[in-house]
């Protein structure tokens, strides 16, 4: 079993839909990262969180430390949100999920 | 502001040839530096990380090596490439005390 599990693997949505991507981890962490990988391969760090909730624009990330679970939400999704979203458990040794490929159709 | 650059962006090399990928960080000092690889259709894998000049930790056994000759320079090398070395290589840095990662643009290596 992978130490970091993401679901779903693939997600297709219509523009404007609310999107949720889930991440469960089995290791102890100091922080949980959400990353966005664009089709060209470039990776951008979206959030780093160790408790509660963070919001940046239309993106919201939450984490429940007791349940070892984090979610990434996208409100009012747009085609430009199409990318692979990766969560990573940081315990001084990063463990990455396999990624969720999101396609938002206009 | 801080920036990170890695090059080359694309590389096609024959099996058995050497490799050198370079990464530099600007606008910060004493960063933690990382090399990751993403094989086709697979997740990110940490290859090496460094907390200071000349300090390299390897996560997986392989025919790759890393060096940090200067505080903000991180180099990924191989003396003889294998077909299985093909992939997308990403350099990243983080501040020593915060852990937030900043990624380079990536280098796509194809070994033929």
Tab-separated table of C-alpha atoms in Angstrom, chain A:
chain	number	residue	atom	x	y	z
A	1	UNK	CA	0.000	0.000	0.000
A	2	UNK	CA	1.310	3.428	-0.913
A	3	UNK	CA	1.983	5.784	1.938
A	4	UNK	CA	0.116	8.562	0.119
A	5	UNK	CA	-3.092	7.762	-1.732
A	6	UNK	CA	-4.953	10.202	-3.905
A	7	UNK	CA	-8.431	9.965	-5.343
A	8	UNK	CA	-9.718	10.136	-7.913
A	9	UNK	CA	-6.953	9.281	-10.364
A	10	UNK	CA	-8.720	11.098	-13.165
A	11	UNK	CA	-11.435	13.697	-12.980
A	12	UNK	CA	-13.372	15.420	-15.743
A	13	UNK	CA	-15.579	18.361	-14.906
A	14	UNK	CA	-17.584	21.010	-16.670
A	15	UNK	CA	-16.542	24.613	-16.320
A	16	UNK	CA	-18.022	26.121	-13.177
A	17	UNK	CA	-18.244	22.888	-11.212
A	18	UNK	CA	-16.951	22.529	-7.674
A	19	UNK	CA	-14.096	20.043	-7.549
A	20	UNK	CA	-12.670	18.011	-4.695
A	21	UNK	CA	-9.482	15.961	-4.755
A	22	UNK	CA	-8.675	13.780	-1.778
A	23	UNK	CA	-5.399	12.698	-0.229
A	24	UNK	CA	-4.887	10.154	2.536
A	25	UNK	CA	-1.524	9.392	4.084
A	26	UNK	CA	-0.247	6.827	6.521
A	27	UNK	CA	2.974	8.460	7.726
A	28	UNK	CA	3.471	11.075	10.387
A	29	UNK	CA	3.959	14.471	8.827
A	30	UNK	CA	5.223	17.927	9.614
A	31	UNK	CA	3.295	19.335	6.649
A	32	UNK	CA	1.187	18.360	3.665
A	33	UNK	CA	1.872	19.896	0.255
A	34	UNK	CA	-0.443	20.337	-2.699
A	35	UNK	CA	1.311	20.776	-6.032
A	36	UNK	CA	0.019	21.558	-9.513
A	37	UNK	CA	1.774	20.137	-12.556
A	38	UNK	CA	0.945	21.754	-15.874
A	39	UNK	CA	0.853	19.797	-19.149
A	40	UNK	CA	4.359	20.985	-20.014
A	41	UNK	CA	5.669	19.434	-16.801
A	42	UNK	CA	6.318	22.520	-14.701
A	43	UNK	CA	5.300	22.198	-11.062
A	44	UNK	CA	3.958	24.917	-8.825
A	45	UNK	CA	3.472	24.640	-5.108
A	46	UNK	CA	-0.137	25.533	-4.239
A	47	UNK	CA	-0.303	24.989	-0.507
A	48	UNK	CA	1.733	23.809	2.399
A	49	UNK	CA	-0.381	23.169	5.458
A	50	UNK	CA	-0.006	21.447	8.792
A	51	UNK	CA	-3.460	22.106	10.234
A	52	UNK	CA	-6.855	23.550	9.439
A	53	UNK	CA	-7.554	25.228	6.169
A	54	UNK	CA	-5.906	27.575	3.683
A	55	UNK	CA	-7.484	29.530	0.857
A	56	UNK	CA	-5.916	31.129	-2.171
A	57	UNK	CA	-8.287	32.549	-4.733
A	58	UNK	CA	-10.587	29.756	-5.900
A	59	UNK	CA	-8.458	27.080	-4.254
A	60	UNK	CA	-9.028	25.771	-0.761
A	61	UNK	CA	-6.986	23.126	1.025
A	62	UNK	CA	-8.004	21.436	4.247
A	63	UNK	CA	-6.297	18.914	6.448
A	64	UNK	CA	-7.481	16.669	9.271
A	65	UNK	CA	-4.403	15.551	11.157
A	66	UNK	CA	-6.257	12.985	13.291
A	67	UNK	CA	-7.742	11.292	10.234
A	68	UNK	CA	-4.583	11.770	8.137
A	69	UNK	CA	-6.597	13.199	5.309
A	70	UNK	CA	-6.415	16.328	3.188
A	71	UNK	CA	-8.638	17.722	0.467
A	72	UNK	CA	-8.067	20.227	-2.290
A	73	UNK	CA	-11.154	22.072	-3.476
A	74	UNK	CA	-11.529	24.223	-6.564
A	75	UNK	CA	-14.555	26.473	-6.732
A	76	UNK	CA	-15.976	27.707	-10.051
A	77	UNK	CA	-13.572	25.517	-12.014
A	78	UNK	CA	-12.143	26.805	-15.281
A	79	UNK	CA	-10.425	25.055	-18.206
A	80	UNK	CA	-7.149	26.649	-17.151
A	81	UNK	CA	-7.370	24.584	-13.945
A	82	UNK	CA	-6.730	21.474	-16.066
A	83	UNK	CA	-3.557	19.949	-14.683
A	84	UNK	CA	-2.272	17.128	-12.514
A	85	UNK	CA	-2.643	17.807	-8.814
A	86	UNK	CA	-0.208	16.070	-6.507
A	87	UNK	CA	-0.239	15.817	-2.754
A	88	UNK	CA	2.926	15.145	-0.818
A	89	UNK	CA	3.392	14.143	2.808
A	90	UNK	CA	6.357	15.918	4.334
A	91	UNK	CA	8.047	14.135	7.242
A	92	UNK	CA	11.536	15.416	6.391
A	93	UNK	CA	11.322	12.888	3.585
A	94	UNK	CA	8.672	13.699	1.036
A	95	UNK	CA	6.228	11.011	-0.028
A	96	UNK	CA	4.229	11.834	-3.138
A	97	UNK	CA	0.826	10.704	-4.259
A	98	UNK	CA	0.428	9.462	-7.810
A	99	UNK	CA	-1.475	12.585	-8.797
A	100	UNK	CA	-4.995	13.394	-9.950
A	101	UNK	CA	-5.414	14.389	-13.567
A	102	UNK	CA	-8.099	17.074	-13.773
A	103	UNK	CA	-9.687	18.093	-17.057
A	104	UNK	CA	-12.133	20.963	-17.008
A	105	UNK	CA	-14.216	21.256	-20.165
A	106	UNK	CA	-15.661	24.566	-21.342
